[in-house]
CSV table of C-alpha atoms in Angstrom, one decimal:
chain,number,residue,atom,x,y,z
F,1,MET,CA,162.7,196.5,-61.1
F,2,ASN,CA,165.3,196.4,-63.8
F,3,LEU,CA,167.7,194.4,-61.6
F,4,VAL,CA,164.9,192.0,-60.2
F,5,PHE,CA,164.1,191.3,-63.5
F,6,PHE,CA,167.5,190.5,-64.7
F,7,VAL,CA,168.5,188.4,-61.9
F,8,LEU,CA,165.1,186.2,-62.0
F,9,ILE,CA,165.7,185.5,-65.8
F,10,GLY,CA,169.5,185.3,-65.5
F,11,THR,CA,169.2,182.7,-62.7
F,12,ALA,CA,166.8,180.5,-64.5
F,13,VAL,CA,169.2,180.2,-67.5
F,14,VAL,CA,172.3,179.6,-65.8
F,15,VAL,CA,170.6,177.0,-63.5
F,16,ALA,CA,169.2,175.4,-66.9
F,17,ALA,CA,172.5,175.7,-68.9
F,18,VAL,CA,174.5,173.9,-66.0
F,19,ALA,CA,171.6,171.2,-65.8
F,20,GLU,CA,172.0,170.9,-69.8
F,21,ILE,CA,175.7,170.5,-69.7
F,22,THR,CA,175.9,168.0,-66.8
F,23,GLY,CA,173.4,165.7,-68.6
F,24,GLY,CA,170.1,166.9,-68.0
F,25,SER,CA,168.8,166.6,-71.5
F,26,GLY,CA,166.1,168.9,-72.4
F,27,ALA,CA,166.6,171.6,-69.7
F,28,MET,CA,167.1,174.4,-72.2
F,29,ALA,CA,164.3,173.3,-74.5
F,30,GLY,CA,162.0,173.1,-71.2
F,31,LEU,CA,163.0,176.6,-70.3
F,32,SER,CA,162.2,178.0,-73.9
F,33,THR,CA,159.0,176.5,-73.7
F,34,ALA,CA,158.0,177.8,-70.4
F,35,ALA,CA,158.9,181.3,-71.5
F,36,LEU,CA,156.7,181.2,-74.7
F,37,LYS,CA,153.8,179.7,-72.8
F,38,ALA,CA,154.0,182.0,-69.9
F,39,ALA,CA,154.0,184.9,-72.5
F,40,GLU,CA,151.0,183.6,-74.5
F,41,GLY,CA,149.3,183.1,-71.1
F,42,ALA,CA,149.7,186.7,-70.0
F,43,VAL,CA,147.1,187.8,-72.5
F,44,PRO,CA,144.4,185.7,-71.8
F,45,LEU,CA,144.9,186.5,-68.0
F,46,ALA,CA,144.8,190.1,-68.6
F,47,LEU,CA,141.8,189.6,-70.7
F,48,GLY,CA,140.1,187.6,-68.0
F,49,LEU,CA,140.4,190.5,-65.5
F,50,VAL,CA,138.4,192.5,-68.0
F,51,GLY,CA,135.0,191.3,-66.8
F,52,VAL,CA,136.1,191.4,-62.9
F,53,MET,CA,137.4,194.8,-63.5
F,54,ALA,CA,134.4,196.2,-65.4
F,55,LEU,CA,132.2,195.2,-62.9
F,56,PHE,CA,133.9,196.5,-59.8
F,57,LEU,CA,135.0,199.9,-61.7
F,58,GLY,CA,131.3,200.0,-62.4
F,59,LEU,CA,130.2,200.0,-58.9
F,60,MET,CA,133.1,202.3,-57.8
F,61,LYS,CA,132.1,204.7,-60.2
F,62,VAL,CA,128.2,204.6,-58.9
F,63,ALA,CA,130.0,204.7,-55.2
F,64,GLU,CA,132.0,207.9,-56.4
F,65,GLU,CA,129.0,209.6,-58.1
F,66,ALA,CA,126.9,209.1,-55.1
F,67,GLY,CA,129.2,210.4,-52.5
F,68,MET,CA,129.9,207.0,-50.7
F,69,ILE,CA,133.5,206.9,-51.4
F,70,ARG,CA,133.8,210.6,-50.2
F,71,ALA,CA,131.9,209.9,-47.2
F,72,THR,CA,134.1,206.8,-46.6
F,73,ALA,CA,137.0,208.7,-46.8
F,74,ARG,CA,135.9,211.3,-44.3
F,75,LEU,CA,134.7,208.4,-41.9
F,76,LEU,CA,138.5,207.4,-41.6
F,77,ALA,CA,140.5,210.2,-42.7
F,78,PRO,CA,141.6,210.2,-39.1
F,79,LEU,CA,142.9,206.7,-39.1
F,80,MET,CA,144.1,206.5,-42.7
F,81,GLY,CA,145.8,209.9,-42.3
F,82,ARG,CA,148.2,208.5,-39.8
F,83,LEU,CA,149.3,205.9,-42.6
F,84,PHE,CA,149.2,208.3,-45.3
F,85,PRO,CA,150.2,211.8,-44.3
F,86,GLN,CA,151.0,212.8,-47.8
F,87,VAL,CA,147.4,212.2,-49.2
F,88,PRO,CA,145.0,214.9,-48.2
F,89,PRO,CA,142.2,213.5,-45.9
F,90,THR,CA,139.3,213.9,-48.5
F,91,HIS,CA,141.1,212.9,-51.5
F,92,PRO,CA,139.5,210.5,-53.7
F,93,ALA,CA,142.7,208.2,-53.1
F,94,MET,CA,141.6,207.8,-49.4
F,95,GLY,CA,138.3,206.3,-50.4
F,96,ALA,CA,139.8,204.1,-53.1
F,97,MET,CA,142.3,202.8,-50.7
F,98,VAL,CA,139.5,202.1,-48.1
F,99,MET,CA,137.5,200.1,-50.6
F,100,ASN,CA,140.4,198.0,-51.5
F,101,VAL,CA,141.3,197.3,-47.8
F,102,ALA,CA,137.5,196.2,-47.6
F,103,ALA,CA,137.6,194.2,-50.3
F,104,ASN,CA,140.9,192.4,-49.2
F,105,LEU,CA,139.5,192.2,-45.3
F,106,LEU,CA,136.7,190.0,-47.1
F,107,GLY,CA,138.9,187.7,-49.2
F,108,LEU,CA,137.6,189.3,-52.4
F,109,GLY,CA,140.8,189.4,-54.4
F,110,ASN,CA,139.2,190.0,-57.7
F,111,ALA,CA,137.4,193.1,-56.3
F,112,ALA,CA,140.3,194.3,-54.4
F,113,THR,CA,142.3,194.7,-57.8
F,114,PRO,CA,140.4,197.1,-59.7
F,115,PHE,CA,139.7,199.1,-56.4
F,116,GLY,CA,143.5,199.0,-55.9
F,117,ILE,CA,144.3,200.3,-59.4
F,118,ARG,CA,141.8,203.0,-59.1
F,119,ALA,CA,143.7,204.1,-55.7
F,120,MET,CA,147.1,204.0,-57.7
F,121,GLU,CA,145.6,206.3,-60.3
F,122,HIS,CA,144.3,208.8,-57.7
F,123,LEU,CA,147.9,208.5,-55.9
F,124,GLN,CA,149.5,209.0,-59.0
F,125,LYS,CA,148.1,212.4,-59.4
F,126,LEU,CA,149.6,213.5,-56.5
F,127,ASN,CA,153.0,212.0,-57.3
F,128,PRO,CA,155.9,214.4,-58.6
F,129,HIS,CA,157.8,211.9,-60.0
F,130,LYS,CA,155.5,209.9,-62.6
F,131,ASP,CA,158.0,207.0,-63.3
F,132,CYS,CA,159.0,206.5,-59.5
F,133,ALA,CA,156.9,205.1,-56.9
F,134,SER,CA,156.0,207.7,-54.3
F,135,ASP,CA,156.0,206.9,-50.3
F,136,ALA,CA,152.3,206.4,-50.3
F,137,GLN,CA,152.1,204.1,-53.5
F,138,ALA,CA,155.0,202.3,-51.9
F,139,LEU,CA,153.2,201.7,-48.6
F,140,PHE,CA,149.9,201.0,-50.1
F,141,LEU,CA,151.5,198.3,-52.2
F,142,ALA,CA,153.3,197.0,-49.1
F,143,LEU,CA,149.6,196.7,-47.3
F,144,ASN,CA,148.2,194.8,-50.2
F,145,THR,CA,151.0,192.1,-50.1
F,146,ALA,CA,150.1,191.9,-46.3
F,147,SER,CA,146.5,192.7,-46.4
F,148,VAL,CA,144.4,191.9,-43.3
F,149,THR,CA,141.9,189.3,-44.0
F,150,ILE,CA,138.9,188.3,-42.1
F,151,LEU,CA,137.4,185.9,-44.4
F,152,PRO,CA,139.8,183.7,-46.9
F,153,THR,CA,137.1,182.7,-49.0
F,154,SER,CA,139.0,180.9,-51.6
F,155,VAL,CA,140.8,178.8,-48.9
F,156,ILE,CA,137.7,177.9,-47.2
F,157,ALA,CA,135.8,177.0,-50.3
F,158,LEU,CA,138.8,174.7,-51.1
F,159,ARG,CA,138.9,173.1,-47.7
F,160,ALA,CA,135.3,172.4,-48.0
F,161,ALA,CA,135.8,170.7,-51.6
F,162,SER,CA,138.4,168.7,-49.7
F,163,GLY,CA,136.4,167.3,-47.1
F,164,SER,CA,137.2,169.4,-44.2
F,165,ALA,CA,135.2,168.7,-41.1
F,166,ASN,CA,135.8,172.6,-40.4
F,167,PRO,CA,136.5,174.5,-43.3
F,168,ALA,CA,136.5,178.1,-41.4
F,169,ALA,CA,139.1,176.7,-39.1
F,170,VAL,CA,141.6,178.9,-41.1
F,171,ILE,CA,139.9,182.1,-40.2
F,172,ALA,CA,141.3,183.0,-36.7
F,173,PRO,CA,145.1,182.2,-37.7
F,174,THR,CA,144.7,183.9,-40.8
F,175,LEU,CA,143.3,187.0,-39.2
F,176,ALA,CA,146.2,186.8,-36.5
F,177,ALA,CA,148.9,186.5,-39.2
F,178,THR,CA,147.9,189.2,-41.5
F,179,LEU,CA,147.4,191.6,-38.7
F,180,VAL,CA,151.1,191.0,-37.9
F,181,SER,CA,152.4,191.0,-41.4
F,182,ALA,CA,150.5,194.3,-42.0
F,183,LEU,CA,152.1,196.1,-38.9
F,184,VAL,CA,155.5,194.8,-40.3
F,185,ALA,CA,154.8,196.2,-43.8
F,186,ILE,CA,153.9,199.5,-42.5
F,187,THR,CA,157.0,199.5,-40.3
F,188,ALA,CA,159.3,198.1,-43.0
F,189,ALA,CA,158.0,200.8,-45.6
F,190,ARG,CA,158.4,203.4,-43.2
F,191,LEU,CA,162.1,202.8,-42.3
F,192,LEU,CA,163.1,201.7,-45.8
F,193,ALA,CA,161.7,205.1,-47.4
F,194,PRO,CA,164.9,207.1,-46.5
F,195,LEU,CA,167.0,204.7,-48.0
F,196,PHE,CA,165.5,204.8,-51.5
F,197,PRO,CA,165.0,208.2,-52.1
F,198,PRO,CA,163.2,209.6,-55.0
F,199,PRO,CA,164.9,211.7,-57.8
F,200,PRO,CA,164.8,215.6,-56.9
F,201,ALA,CA,161.7,217.1,-58.8
F,202,ALA,CA,160.2,220.4,-58.7
F,203,PRO,CA,157.0,220.2,-56.3
F,204,MET,CA,153.9,219.4,-58.2
F,205,VAL,CA,150.5,221.0,-57.9
F,206,GLU,CA,147.6,218.6,-58.5
F,207,SER,CA,144.9,219.9,-60.7
F,208,SER,CA,141.3,220.6,-59.0
F,209,GLU,CA,139.2,218.9,-61.5
F,210,GLU,CA,138.2,216.2,-59.1
F,211,ASP,CA,137.1,218.7,-56.4
F,212,PRO,CA,135.5,221.9,-57.8
F,213,GLU,CA,134.8,222.9,-54.4
F,214,PRO,CA,136.2,223.1,-51.1
F,215,PRO,CA,136.1,219.5,-49.7
F,216,PRO,CA,134.0,218.9,-46.6
F,217,PRO,CA,136.0,218.7,-43.4
F,218,PRO,CA,136.9,215.1,-42.1
F,219,LEU,CA,134.7,213.9,-39.3
F,220,PRO,CA,136.0,213.6,-35.8
F,221,ALA,CA,138.3,210.8,-34.9
F,222,ALA,CA,135.7,209.1,-32.7
F,223,TYR,CA,133.5,208.3,-35.8
F,224,GLY,CA,136.5,206.4,-37.0
F,225,TRP,CA,137.3,204.8,-34.0
F,226,LEU,CA,133.5,203.6,-33.9
F,227,ALA,CA,134.0,202.1,-37.4
F,228,LEU,CA,137.0,200.4,-36.4
F,229,ALA,CA,135.3,198.9,-33.4
F,230,ALA,CA,132.2,197.7,-35.6
F,231,LEU,CA,134.6,196.0,-38.0
F,232,ILE,CA,136.4,194.2,-35.1
F,233,GLY,CA,133.1,193.4,-33.8
F,234,ILE,CA,132.2,191.2,-37.1
F,235,ILE,CA,135.1,189.2,-36.7
F,236,PRO,CA,133.6,186.8,-34.1
F,237,LEU,CA,130.5,186.6,-36.6
F,238,MET,CA,132.5,185.9,-39.6
F,239,ALA,CA,134.8,183.1,-37.4
F,240,ALA,CA,131.5,181.5,-36.6
F,241,HIS,CA,129.6,181.6,-39.8
F,242,GLY,CA,132.2,183.0,-42.1
F,243,ALA,CA,131.6,179.9,-44.9
F,244,GLU,CA,127.8,180.8,-45.0
F,245,LEU,CA,128.0,184.6,-44.9
F,246,GLY,CA,131.0,184.5,-47.6
F,247,HIS,CA,128.4,183.9,-50.5
F,248,TRP,CA,126.3,187.0,-49.7
F,249,ILE,CA,129.2,189.7,-49.9
F,250,VAL,CA,129.5,190.4,-53.3
F,251,PRO,CA,125.5,190.4,-54.1
F,252,GLY,CA,125.1,192.4,-50.9
F,253,LEU,CA,127.8,194.9,-52.2
F,254,MET,CA,125.9,195.2,-55.4
F,255,VAL,CA,122.5,196.0,-54.1
F,256,GLY,CA,123.8,198.3,-51.6
F,257,VAL,CA,126.0,200.4,-53.7
F,258,LEU,CA,123.3,200.6,-56.5
F,259,GLY,CA,120.6,201.1,-53.9
F,260,TYR,CA,122.6,204.2,-52.3
F,261,GLY,CA,123.0,205.5,-55.7
F,262,LEU,CA,119.6,205.4,-56.6
F,263,THR,CA,118.4,207.4,-53.2
F,264,GLN,CA,121.2,210.0,-54.3
F,265,ARG,CA,119.4,210.3,-57.6
F,266,VAL,CA,122.4,208.9,-59.5
F,267,LYS,CA,121.8,207.6,-63.2
F,268,ILE,CA,123.1,204.3,-62.0
F,269,TYR,CA,123.0,202.4,-65.2
F,270,GLU,CA,125.1,205.0,-67.1
F,271,CYS,CA,127.4,205.6,-64.4
F,272,PHE,CA,128.0,202.0,-64.1
F,273,VAL,CA,128.6,201.7,-67.8
F,274,ASP,CA,130.9,204.6,-68.0
F,275,GLY,CA,133.0,203.0,-64.9
F,276,ALA,CA,133.1,199.7,-66.5
F,277,ARG,CA,134.3,200.8,-69.8
F,278,GLU,CA,137.7,201.6,-68.1
F,279,GLY,CA,138.2,197.9,-67.2
F,280,PHE,CA,139.0,196.9,-70.8
F,281,ALA,CA,141.6,199.9,-71.3
F,282,ILE,CA,143.4,198.8,-67.9
F,283,ALA,CA,143.5,195.2,-68.4
F,284,VAL,CA,145.2,196.0,-72.0
F,285,ARG,CA,147.5,198.7,-70.3
F,286,ILE,CA,149.0,196.2,-67.9
F,287,ILE,CA,149.6,193.4,-70.4
F,288,PRO,CA,153.4,194.1,-71.1
F,289,TYR,CA,153.9,194.2,-67.5
F,290,LEU,CA,152.1,190.9,-66.9
F,291,VAL,CA,154.2,189.5,-69.8
F,292,ALA,CA,157.5,190.5,-68.1
F,293,ILE,CA,157.0,188.9,-64.8
F,294,LEU,CA,155.2,185.8,-65.5
F,295,VAL,CA,157.9,185.1,-68.1
F,296,ALA,CA,160.5,185.6,-65.5
F,297,ILE,CA,158.8,183.4,-62.7
F,298,ALA,CA,157.8,180.5,-65.4
F,299,MET,CA,161.2,180.4,-66.2
F,300,LEU,CA,162.6,180.3,-62.6
F,301,ARG,CA,160.1,177.5,-61.8
F,302,GLN,CA,160.9,175.6,-64.6
F,303,SER,CA,164.8,175.5,-64.4
F,304,GLY,CA,164.5,174.2,-60.8
F,305,ALA,CA,166.2,177.2,-59.3
F,306,LEU,CA,163.2,177.8,-56.9
F,307,ASP,CA,163.5,174.3,-55.6
F,308,MET,CA,167.3,174.9,-55.4
F,309,ILE,CA,166.6,177.9,-53.3
F,310,LEU,CA,164.0,176.4,-51.0
F,311,ALA,CA,165.4,173.1,-50.4
F,312,PRO,CA,168.3,174.1,-48.0
F,313,LEU,CA,166.1,176.8,-46.6
F,314,ALA,CA,163.3,174.3,-45.7
F,315,ARG,CA,165.9,171.8,-43.9
F,316,LEU,CA,167.0,174.9,-41.8
F,317,THR,CA,163.3,176.0,-40.8
F,318,ALA,CA,162.2,172.4,-40.1
F,319,PRO,CA,163.5,172.6,-36.3
F,320,LEU,CA,161.5,175.8,-36.0
F,321,GLY,CA,158.2,174.1,-36.6
F,322,ILE,CA,157.9,174.9,-40.3
F,323,PRO,CA,157.6,171.9,-42.3
F,324,PRO,CA,159.2,171.9,-45.9
F,325,GLU,CA,155.6,172.1,-47.5
F,326,ALA,CA,155.1,175.5,-45.8
F,327,LEU,CA,158.1,177.1,-47.0
F,328,THR,CA,157.4,175.8,-50.7
F,329,MET,CA,154.1,177.1,-50.2
F,330,ALA,CA,155.1,180.8,-49.1
F,331,GLY,CA,157.9,180.9,-51.9
F,332,LEU,CA,155.6,179.9,-54.4
F,333,ARG,CA,152.9,182.3,-53.0
F,334,SER,CA,155.0,185.3,-53.6
F,335,LEU,CA,155.5,184.4,-57.2
F,336,SER,CA,152.2,183.0,-58.6
F,337,GLY,CA,148.7,183.0,-57.4
F,338,SER,CA,147.3,180.0,-59.8
F,339,GLY,CA,150.5,178.1,-59.0
F,340,SER,CA,150.4,178.2,-55.3
F,341,PHE,CA,146.6,177.6,-55.4
F,342,GLY,CA,147.3,174.7,-57.5
F,343,LEU,CA,149.8,173.5,-54.9
F,344,LEU,CA,147.7,174.1,-52.0
F,345,ALA,CA,144.9,171.9,-53.6
F,346,SER,CA,147.4,169.1,-54.0
F,347,TYR,CA,148.4,169.2,-50.5
F,348,MET,CA,144.8,169.3,-49.3
F,349,ASN,CA,144.0,166.2,-51.3
F,350,ASP,CA,147.3,164.5,-50.3
F,351,PRO,CA,146.3,161.7,-47.8
F,352,ALA,CA,149.6,162.2,-45.9
F,353,ILE,CA,148.4,165.8,-45.1
F,354,GLY,CA,144.6,166.5,-45.8
F,355,PRO,CA,142.7,169.5,-44.8
F,356,ASP,CA,142.4,169.2,-41.2
F,357,SER,CA,146.0,168.2,-40.1
F,358,PHE,CA,148.2,171.1,-38.5
F,359,THR,CA,150.2,171.1,-41.9
F,360,GLY,CA,146.9,171.3,-43.9
F,361,ILE,CA,145.8,174.3,-41.8
F,362,LEU,CA,149.2,176.0,-41.7
F,363,LEU,CA,149.2,175.6,-45.5
F,364,GLY,CA,145.8,177.2,-45.8
F,365,THR,CA,146.8,180.1,-43.4
F,366,ILE,CA,150.4,180.8,-45.3
F,367,TYR,CA,148.0,181.2,-48.8
F,368,GLY,CA,145.1,183.3,-47.2
F,369,SER,CA,147.6,185.5,-45.4
F,370,SER,CA,149.9,186.3,-48.1
F,371,GLU,CA,149.9,187.7,-51.5
F,372,THR,CA,151.4,187.4,-54.9
F,373,THR,CA,153.9,190.1,-54.2
F,374,PHE,CA,155.5,190.2,-57.8
F,375,TYR,CA,152.3,190.1,-59.6
F,376,VAL,CA,150.7,192.7,-57.5
F,377,LEU,CA,153.8,195.2,-58.2
F,378,ALA,CA,153.6,194.4,-62.0
F,379,VAL,CA,149.9,195.0,-62.2
F,380,TYR,CA,149.5,198.2,-59.8
F,381,PHE,CA,152.6,199.8,-60.9
F,382,GLY,CA,152.2,199.0,-64.5
F,383,ALA,CA,148.5,200.1,-64.5
F,384,VAL,CA,150.1,203.8,-63.7
F,385,GLY,CA,153.4,203.6,-65.7
F,386,ILE,CA,155.6,203.4,-62.8
F,387,ARG,CA,159.2,201.6,-63.6
F,388,ARG,CA,161.1,202.6,-60.6
F,389,MET,CA,159.6,201.0,-57.5
F,390,ARG,CA,162.0,202.1,-54.9
F,391,HIS,CA,161.5,200.0,-51.8
F,392,ALA,CA,158.4,198.5,-52.2
F,393,LEU,CA,159.6,195.1,-53.3
F,394,ALA,CA,161.7,194.9,-50.1
F,395,ALA,CA,158.7,196.1,-47.6
F,396,GLY,CA,156.4,193.4,-49.5
F,397,LEU,CA,159.2,190.6,-49.2
F,398,ILE,CA,159.7,191.4,-45.3
F,399,ALA,CA,155.9,191.2,-44.9
F,400,ASP,CA,155.9,188.0,-46.8
F,401,LEU,CA,158.3,186.8,-44.4
F,402,ALA,CA,156.7,188.0,-41.1
F,403,GLY,CA,153.6,186.6,-42.5
F,404,LEU,CA,154.9,183.1,-42.8
F,405,LEU,CA,156.1,183.1,-39.1
F,406,ALA,CA,153.2,184.7,-37.9
F,407,ALA,CA,151.0,181.8,-39.6
F,408,VAL,CA,153.3,179.0,-37.9
F,409,ALA,CA,152.7,181.0,-34.6
F,410,ALA,CA,149.0,181.5,-34.8
F,411,CYS,CA,148.4,177.9,-36.1
F,412,VAL,CA,150.5,176.6,-32.9
F,413,ALA,CA,148.2,178.9,-30.8
F,414,PHE,CA,144.8,178.1,-32.2
F,415,VAL,CA,145.0,174.6,-33.6
F,416,THR,CA,147.4,172.5,-31.3
């Protein structure tokens, strides 16, 4: 991350300096202003996460106390165990990762973040190199940057607000693109891991505080495959009625978790408050990491370096059916969630593009099938104090590229 951080800032400064010297008056002043504004904006952004983190960490605490997380981990242990052989089948990290994946599946990015941070905390307890990402953490981060999504709620809402005749038209191509990018993320993380070995360290024995009694064995693999089949069966329902059902997800989750907690005699209010209390501490902990990555990205955009990189690539990819707007969206999406969403909104309201054209649907698919890779790395690794990310960034960027190409192919297949 040290080299990435320097390259982002150094490139921005060099491009702005050249512009200033060659007559672009105010380039360096604009760069300074962008850096300071980004640094100021990092604190409100982190504090804005407090409420969302408190809500979902509180629900997750109730789910943990009620045994829901452990039961979910047991159900999917045969499947998750193949992806994460380093993690014990019934470890709390398994359940937290499942909750994160489920939130991403339903397009609940705000819920996926606290679940993902909790998963990283559990994975960190298994990590013998406390400042260096483990193979499991790198793979988990890569999966988050290429998360399979059934219901891209924010894109559907934006398309509806832009007057789309079919706001849910992005569901099928988004699902297809994210399936491809997730498979590529897994493959890239596995192949790159030996090329970025962690430093030598003595094996670490995990404390047994969280499992005072022997964990129950995982359920037979057939149960996991049945759960997967049930999930696949939901896809056509979401494709047909995703716009209407999307509003039921969060309330249904809250009622389901709290109701299950009551049936298990959990003191749901006290338990919820205990879990929610962690939201503030986590938000404060990630502020320095947010400042670093947001400042670097803001400087890169303000200097014009991002446009200089993407413009030539756009001319090369146009013959492949990838319009320049798509490449701009893909590049900005990896760097900034708010920036890419604003760009998507401007394209949706542009009469030359609109929400229902091929390009409009493609842009929505790209947004819904990719993630802010640099932001995710900063937040998730920052929450547990990891400074050496090994191959996580490379795997995430490879998955982003695969997602872009898959989004084009999916839109050609489903839209044209």
